[in-house]
Structures are given as C-alpha cells and as structure tokens.
Coordinates of C-alpha atoms and ligand atoms in Angstrom, one line a residue:
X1 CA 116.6 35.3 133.8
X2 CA 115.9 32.1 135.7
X3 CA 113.2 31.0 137.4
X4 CA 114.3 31.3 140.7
X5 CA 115.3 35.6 140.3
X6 CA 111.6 35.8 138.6
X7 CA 110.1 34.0 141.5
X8 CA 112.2 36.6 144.0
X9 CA 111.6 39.7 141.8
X10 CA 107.6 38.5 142.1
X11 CA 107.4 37.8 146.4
X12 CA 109.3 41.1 146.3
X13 CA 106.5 43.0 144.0
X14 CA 104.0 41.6 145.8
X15 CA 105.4 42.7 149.3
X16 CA 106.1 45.7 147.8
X17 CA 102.8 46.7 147.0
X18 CA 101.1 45.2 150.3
X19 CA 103.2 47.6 151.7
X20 CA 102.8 50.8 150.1
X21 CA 99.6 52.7 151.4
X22 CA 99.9 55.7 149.2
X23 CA 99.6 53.5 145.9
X24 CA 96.7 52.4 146.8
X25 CA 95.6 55.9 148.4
X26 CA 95.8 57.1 144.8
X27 CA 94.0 54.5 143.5
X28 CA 91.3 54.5 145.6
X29 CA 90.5 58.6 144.4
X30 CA 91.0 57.4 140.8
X31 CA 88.2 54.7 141.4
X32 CA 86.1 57.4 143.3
X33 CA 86.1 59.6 139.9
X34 CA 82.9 58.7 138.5
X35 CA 83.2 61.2 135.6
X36 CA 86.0 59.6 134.1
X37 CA 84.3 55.8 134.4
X38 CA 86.2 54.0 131.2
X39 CA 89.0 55.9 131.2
X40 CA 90.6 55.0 135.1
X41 CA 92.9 52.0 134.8
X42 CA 91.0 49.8 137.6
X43 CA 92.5 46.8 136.5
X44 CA 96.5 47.5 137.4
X45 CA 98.2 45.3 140.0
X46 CA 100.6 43.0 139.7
X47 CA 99.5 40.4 136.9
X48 CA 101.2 37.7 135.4
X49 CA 98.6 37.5 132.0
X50 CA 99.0 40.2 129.2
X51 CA 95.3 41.3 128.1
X52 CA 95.6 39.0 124.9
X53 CA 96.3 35.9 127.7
X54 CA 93.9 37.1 129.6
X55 CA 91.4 36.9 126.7
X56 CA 92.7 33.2 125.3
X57 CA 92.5 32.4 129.0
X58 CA 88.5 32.9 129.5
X59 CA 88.2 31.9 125.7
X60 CA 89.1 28.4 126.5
X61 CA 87.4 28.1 130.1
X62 CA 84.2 29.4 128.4
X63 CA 84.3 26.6 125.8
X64 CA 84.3 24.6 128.8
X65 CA 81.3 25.9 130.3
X66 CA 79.3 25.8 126.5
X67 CA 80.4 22.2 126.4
X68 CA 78.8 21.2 130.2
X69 CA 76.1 23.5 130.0
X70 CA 73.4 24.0 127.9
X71 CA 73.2 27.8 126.6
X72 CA 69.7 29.0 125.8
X73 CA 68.6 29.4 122.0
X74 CA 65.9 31.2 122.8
X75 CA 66.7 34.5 120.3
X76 CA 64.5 37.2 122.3
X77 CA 66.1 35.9 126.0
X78 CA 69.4 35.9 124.5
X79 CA 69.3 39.4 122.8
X80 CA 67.3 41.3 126.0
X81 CA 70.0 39.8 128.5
X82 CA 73.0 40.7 126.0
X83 CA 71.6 44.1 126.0
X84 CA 71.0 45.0 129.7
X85 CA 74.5 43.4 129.7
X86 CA 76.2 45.3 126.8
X87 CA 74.7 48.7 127.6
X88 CA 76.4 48.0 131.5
X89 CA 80.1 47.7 129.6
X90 CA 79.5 50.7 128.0
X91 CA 78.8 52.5 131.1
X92 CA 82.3 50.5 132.9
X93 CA 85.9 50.6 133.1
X94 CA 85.9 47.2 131.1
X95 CA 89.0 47.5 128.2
X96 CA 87.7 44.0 127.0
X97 CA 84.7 43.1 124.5
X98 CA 82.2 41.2 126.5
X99 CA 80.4 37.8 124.9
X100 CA 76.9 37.3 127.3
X101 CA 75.1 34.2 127.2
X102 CA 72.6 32.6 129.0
X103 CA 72.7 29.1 130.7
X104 CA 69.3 27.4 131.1
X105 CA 69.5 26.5 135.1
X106 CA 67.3 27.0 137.8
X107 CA 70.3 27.7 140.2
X108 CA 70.8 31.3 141.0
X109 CA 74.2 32.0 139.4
X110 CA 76.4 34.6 137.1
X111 CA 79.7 34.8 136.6
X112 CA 81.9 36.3 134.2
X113 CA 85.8 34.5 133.5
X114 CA 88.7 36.8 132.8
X115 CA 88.4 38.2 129.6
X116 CA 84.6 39.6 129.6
X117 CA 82.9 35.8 128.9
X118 CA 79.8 36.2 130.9
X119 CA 77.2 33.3 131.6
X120 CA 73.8 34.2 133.4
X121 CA 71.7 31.5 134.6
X122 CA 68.1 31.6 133.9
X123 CA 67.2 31.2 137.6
X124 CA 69.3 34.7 138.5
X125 CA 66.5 36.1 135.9
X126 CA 63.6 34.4 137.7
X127 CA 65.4 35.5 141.0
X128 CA 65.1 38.9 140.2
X129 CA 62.3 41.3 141.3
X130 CA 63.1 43.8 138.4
X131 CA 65.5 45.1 135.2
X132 CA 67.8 47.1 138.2
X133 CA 68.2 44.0 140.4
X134 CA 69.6 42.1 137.3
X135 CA 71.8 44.9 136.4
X136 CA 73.4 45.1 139.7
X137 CA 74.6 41.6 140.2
X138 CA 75.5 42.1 136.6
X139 CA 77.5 45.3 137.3
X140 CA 79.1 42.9 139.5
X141 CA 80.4 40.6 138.2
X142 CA 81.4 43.4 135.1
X143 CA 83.5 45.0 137.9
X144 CA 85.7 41.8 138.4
X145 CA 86.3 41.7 134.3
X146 CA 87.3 45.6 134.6
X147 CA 89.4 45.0 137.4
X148 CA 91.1 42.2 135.9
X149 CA 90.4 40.1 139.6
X150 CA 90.2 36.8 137.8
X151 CA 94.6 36.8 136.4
X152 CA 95.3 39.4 139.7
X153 CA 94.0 36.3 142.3
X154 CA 95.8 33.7 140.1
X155 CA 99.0 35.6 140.3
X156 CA 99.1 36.3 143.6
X157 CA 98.2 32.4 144.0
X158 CA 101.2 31.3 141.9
X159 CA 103.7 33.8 144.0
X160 CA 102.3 32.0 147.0
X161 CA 102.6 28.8 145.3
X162 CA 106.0 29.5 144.2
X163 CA 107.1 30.5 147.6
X164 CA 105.6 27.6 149.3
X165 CA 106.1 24.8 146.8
X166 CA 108.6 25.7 144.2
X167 CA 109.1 22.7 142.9
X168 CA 105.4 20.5 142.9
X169 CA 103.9 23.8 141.1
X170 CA 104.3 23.2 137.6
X171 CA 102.0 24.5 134.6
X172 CA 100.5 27.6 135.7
X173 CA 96.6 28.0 134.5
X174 CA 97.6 24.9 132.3
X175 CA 98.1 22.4 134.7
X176 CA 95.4 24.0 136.7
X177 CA 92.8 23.5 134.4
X178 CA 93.9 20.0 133.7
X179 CA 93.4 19.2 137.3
X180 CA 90.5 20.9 137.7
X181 CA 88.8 19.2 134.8
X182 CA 88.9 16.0 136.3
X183 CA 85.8 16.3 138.2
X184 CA 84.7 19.6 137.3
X185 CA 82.7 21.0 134.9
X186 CA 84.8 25.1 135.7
X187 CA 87.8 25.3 138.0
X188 CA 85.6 27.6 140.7
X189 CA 89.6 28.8 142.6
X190 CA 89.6 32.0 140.8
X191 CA 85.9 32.4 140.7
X192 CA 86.4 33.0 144.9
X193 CA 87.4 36.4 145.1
X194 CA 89.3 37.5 148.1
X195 CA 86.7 39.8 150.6
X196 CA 88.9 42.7 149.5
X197 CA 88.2 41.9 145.3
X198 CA 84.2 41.3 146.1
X199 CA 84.3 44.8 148.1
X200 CA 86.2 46.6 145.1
X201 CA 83.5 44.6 142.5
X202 CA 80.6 46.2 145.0
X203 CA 82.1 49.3 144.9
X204 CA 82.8 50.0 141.2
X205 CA 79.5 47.6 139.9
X206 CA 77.6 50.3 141.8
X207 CA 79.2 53.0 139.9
X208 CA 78.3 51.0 136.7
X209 CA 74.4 50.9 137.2
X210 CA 74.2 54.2 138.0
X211 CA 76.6 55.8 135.2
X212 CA 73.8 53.3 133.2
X213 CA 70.9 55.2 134.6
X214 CA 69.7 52.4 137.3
X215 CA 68.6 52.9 140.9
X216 CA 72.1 51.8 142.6
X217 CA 70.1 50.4 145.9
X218 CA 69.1 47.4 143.4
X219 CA 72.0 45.5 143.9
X220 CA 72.0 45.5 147.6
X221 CA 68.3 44.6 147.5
X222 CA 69.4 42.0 145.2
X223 CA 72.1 40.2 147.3
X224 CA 69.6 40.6 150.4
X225 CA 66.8 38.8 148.2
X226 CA 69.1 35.6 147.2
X227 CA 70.5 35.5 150.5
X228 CA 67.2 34.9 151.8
X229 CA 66.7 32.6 149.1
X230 CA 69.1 30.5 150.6
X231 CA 68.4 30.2 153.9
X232 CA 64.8 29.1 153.3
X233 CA 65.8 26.9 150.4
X234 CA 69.8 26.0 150.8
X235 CA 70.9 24.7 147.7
X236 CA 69.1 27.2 145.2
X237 CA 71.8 29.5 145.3
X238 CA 75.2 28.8 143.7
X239 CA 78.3 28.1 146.0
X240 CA 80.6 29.8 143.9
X241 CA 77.5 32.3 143.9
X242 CA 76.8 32.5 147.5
X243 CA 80.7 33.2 148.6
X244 CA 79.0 37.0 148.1
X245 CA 77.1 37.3 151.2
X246 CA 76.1 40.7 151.5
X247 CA 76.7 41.1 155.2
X248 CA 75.9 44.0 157.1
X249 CA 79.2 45.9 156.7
X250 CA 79.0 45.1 153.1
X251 CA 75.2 46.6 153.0
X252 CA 76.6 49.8 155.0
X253 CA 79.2 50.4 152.8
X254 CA 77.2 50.4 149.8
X255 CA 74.5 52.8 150.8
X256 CA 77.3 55.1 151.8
X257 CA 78.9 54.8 148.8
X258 CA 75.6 55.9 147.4
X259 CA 74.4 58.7 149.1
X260 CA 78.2 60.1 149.5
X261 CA 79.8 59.8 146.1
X262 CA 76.4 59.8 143.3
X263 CA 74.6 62.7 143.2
X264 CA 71.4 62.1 143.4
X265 CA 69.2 62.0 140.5
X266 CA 65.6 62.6 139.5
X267 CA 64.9 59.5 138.3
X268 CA 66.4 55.9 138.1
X269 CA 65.1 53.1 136.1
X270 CA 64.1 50.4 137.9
X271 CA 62.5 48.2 135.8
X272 CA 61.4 47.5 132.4
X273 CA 58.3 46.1 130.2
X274 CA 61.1 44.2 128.6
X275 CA 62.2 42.7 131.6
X276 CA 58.3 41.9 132.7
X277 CA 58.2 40.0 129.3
X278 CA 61.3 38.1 129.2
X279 CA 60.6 37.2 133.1
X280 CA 56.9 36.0 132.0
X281 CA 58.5 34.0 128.8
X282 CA 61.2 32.1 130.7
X283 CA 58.4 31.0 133.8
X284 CA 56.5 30.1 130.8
X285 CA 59.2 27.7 129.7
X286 CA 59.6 26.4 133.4
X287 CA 56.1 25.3 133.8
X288 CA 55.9 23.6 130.5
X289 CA 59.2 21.8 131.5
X290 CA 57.4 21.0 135.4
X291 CA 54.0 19.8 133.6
X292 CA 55.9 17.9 131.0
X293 CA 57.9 16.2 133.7
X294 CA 54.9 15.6 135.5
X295 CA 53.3 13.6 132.3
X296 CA 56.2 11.4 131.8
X297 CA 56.4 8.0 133.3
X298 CA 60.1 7.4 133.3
X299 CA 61.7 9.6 136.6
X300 CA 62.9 12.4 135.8
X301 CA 65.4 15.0 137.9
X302 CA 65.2 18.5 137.8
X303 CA 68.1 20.7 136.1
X304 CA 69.6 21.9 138.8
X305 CA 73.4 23.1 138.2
X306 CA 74.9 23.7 134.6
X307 CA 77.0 20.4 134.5
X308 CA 73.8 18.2 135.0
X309 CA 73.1 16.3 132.3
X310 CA 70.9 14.0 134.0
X311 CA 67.6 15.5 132.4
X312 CA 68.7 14.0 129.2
X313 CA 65.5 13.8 126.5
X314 CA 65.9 18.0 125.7
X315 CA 64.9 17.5 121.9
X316 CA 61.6 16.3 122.3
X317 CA 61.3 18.3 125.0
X318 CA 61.6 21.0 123.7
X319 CA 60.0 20.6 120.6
X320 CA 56.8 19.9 122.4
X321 CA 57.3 23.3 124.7
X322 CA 57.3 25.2 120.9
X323 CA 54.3 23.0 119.9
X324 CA 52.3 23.6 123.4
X325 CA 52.5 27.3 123.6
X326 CA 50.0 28.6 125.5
X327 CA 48.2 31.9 124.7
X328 CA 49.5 33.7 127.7
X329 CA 52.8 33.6 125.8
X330 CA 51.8 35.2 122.9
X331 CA 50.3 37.8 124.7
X332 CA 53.3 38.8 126.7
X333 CA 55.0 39.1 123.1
Ligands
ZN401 ZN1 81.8 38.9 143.2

C-alpha cells in the first residue's frame, strides 16, 4: 500500500470515529465500570504505535530526561515514591510495567511518557499537603499511560500533519525528537494533552485513588493548592505542568464523579507517617542545600527546572549534606 492510500485510510478513521457517538457512548459506560478497573481497554483509539513501540518510544525519551536531569539516589525517597506509585498501577487500567523515579527539582512537576516512565519532581512532594494529594496527581498522570494519550495525540497530530503538509512531514517521533532536542531537554508537544485527554486522565485517575483506598477529593484539593501556588509565585509550577488548570467545570465534574459513581466508604487514607517522613527528609535536604549556598562565596543559582545544570559543584555538595546531618533527621527515621 502507498503512502498516499495509508494517509486517506487514516483522515478517514479519524473522521470516522469523530463521528460516531455510540462508540464512544459505549466506551464511556465501560470507563464508568469501576469493578472491572484493569480489565476495560481504556487505551483503544486510533494509534499508529504497537505497545512494544510505544514502550521503546518512552524508553528512549526517558534516557533523555535521566541524561538532563538529575534523578535522586536517595534509597528511602526513591523506594516510598515507587511504592505510593506502584501500588496506584495495581489499582489502574495500565497494561504496561511502570519504572518511577524521582527528579531532584524544586519545580512542581510529574509526568509520565508513553510507555509507563514516570519522573516526579521533588518539589510536587514538598507541594503536597499529604500521601492522597500525591496520589492523585499521580493517578493522573497514570491515567494518561492507561489511556495510551501520549501515541493517541501523536497520531492524530501526524494525520493532521499529513493532511496539511504531506510532503515537509517526514520522520514521524524520529524527526520529532531530533528537532525537539535541539534546544530542549523533552519534546513537551505530546506532554499537552488535548482538554478532552486531561478530562478522561481526571476522570479515570480518580477511579485509581479510590480503587487504591485514597480519599478521591485529594486530587482536586491538590490541583487547587498548585494553582494557587502559581498565582502567588508564577514560575514555581511547571508549564507543561500548569496546562492542568483545574477550572471550575473541571472541579464540578470531579466531585460529581465522586459522589455519583464511588460509593462511599467508611474510611479513606489520607495520609501517611511515611509520607510525614519522607516530606521531613527531602525539606531536610533543601535547607542544607539553601544554608550551604548561603556559605559559599562564589554565586550560586537555585535548581530550578530539570535541565539546569547551572548549580554545578553537586559532589561536594552533597557529600557535605551526608556529613552535616542534623539530629532532626535521624529522628524522623
Ligand atoms: Zn494531565
């Protein structure tokens, strides 16, 4: 077949499929099901990437993001957030293994590529009132793996691209990424969701927390909190981030969701000793870093986003940090 009939038989799929309300009628019971979470093919749509593709796609963009960022070695930060993490799959329509790291930043930020590679920045932790409000922007961005939004958006972008520019759109993800590495440190184009993907990740992320035992309300009170965040501090947030405004529509929706669809239980967890800890350990870090900074004569800048390498002397840093421990520390352990 040549590339002009597969271009056709694409515009006409997606057409197709924009135009057929009793698809996504069905669909929308399926996803209201939450007794058969794991088992309810959320992901489907038209989508260019096989699962394996998807997987070698994410693969290769998270190497990107390991090799601009620096991922945190701390063992007991890494292992709680992989946990809260992990047990959130479990409890999701997710068909892929998910690798969970955590990306030493003071920006408020999470994402997770196609293909279940999930970073957390430290300042999302810090962000966080308690264990449920981390879950739910987790559960979040867990929804957009299970839903495979990540290859979906990218489809839909090439049959636009191939409709509009047939012949200047060449490589696919390929020539994307090259483009995008240029002066980037992660192409951020599929990491904008269309409203209608961030409404679906809203809608089944809620499901997640609460199949996992957490208080569903934390996510809104979450996206509230950052949002505030931002307006009294612009910058502290993400952009890619901050395209998640939880406007009022988006707050209604998700409280109705609640009270219509999960029965209600007797209790929720809301937060965790755990959570206190780790919270306590990484502030502990923080000021170390701020009063080290302080103490230095040469200017320093603040880590502020994951590509910054500005803050360049880590290994003594750090060492010190290890050395310097204050009791407090050791207490919260
Ligand atoms: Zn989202």
């Amino acid at each position: 077949m040549n590339g002009r009939w597969a271009r056709r038989i694409m515009i006409f799929a997606l057409v197709l499929s924009i135009s057929t309300p009793s698809l996504w009628a069905t669909d929308k019971k399926q996803k209201d099901d939450i007794d058969s979470i794991g088992n309810r093919d959320v992901g489907k749509g038209m989508n260019r990437y096989s699962i394996e593709k998807e997987i070698a796609l994410g693969k290769s963009l998270a190497q990107e993001v390991e090799r601009t960022s620096k991922v945190i070695d701390d063992p007991i930060i890494a292992e709680y957030v992989n946990r809260v993490g992990q047990n959130l799959v479990k409890h999701s329509d997710a068909q892929v293994p998910f690798t969970i790291k955590v990306i030493d930043s003071d920006e408020v930020n999470a994402f997770a590529l196609p293909g279940g590679f999930f970073f957390v920045n430290t300042g999302l932790i810090l962000a966080a009132e308690n264990e449920c409000e981390l879950a739910g922007v987790m559960a979040h961005e867990i929804a957009h793996v299970a839903a495979r939004h990540g290859t979906r958006q990218a489809t839909r972008a090439e049959v636009a691209n191939w409709a509009t520019l047939p012949l200047i759109f060449l490589g696919g993800w390929a020539g994307y990424g090259i483009r995008q590495a240029v002066g980037l440190a992660l192409p951020l184009g599929f990491l904008k969701f269309s409203r209608g993907f961030e409404e679906e990740a809203d809608y089944l992320g809620v499901q997640y927390m609460y199949a996992a035992g957490y208080d569903p309300n934390g996510m809104v009170t979450f996206f509230e909190r950052i949002q505030a965040k931002e307006k009294h501090k612009p910058g502290a947030v993400a952009k890619a981030f901050s395209t998640h405004p939880q406007t009022p529509d988006r707050i209604e929706r998700a409280q109705k969701e609640i009270t219509q669809l999960l029965p209600s239980k007797e209790a929720y967890v809301v937060t965790t000793s755990d959570f206190d800890s780790i919270k306590g350990r990484l502030q502990g870090i923080e000021n170390r870093r701020t009063v080290e900074e302080a103490k230095s004569d040469r200017p320093t800048l603040k880590r502020k986003t994951s590509g910054d390498t500005t803050d360049v002397d880590e290994s003594t840093d750090k060492k010190k940090t290890e050395d310097e421990a204050p009791p407090t520390l050791k207490r919260r352990n």
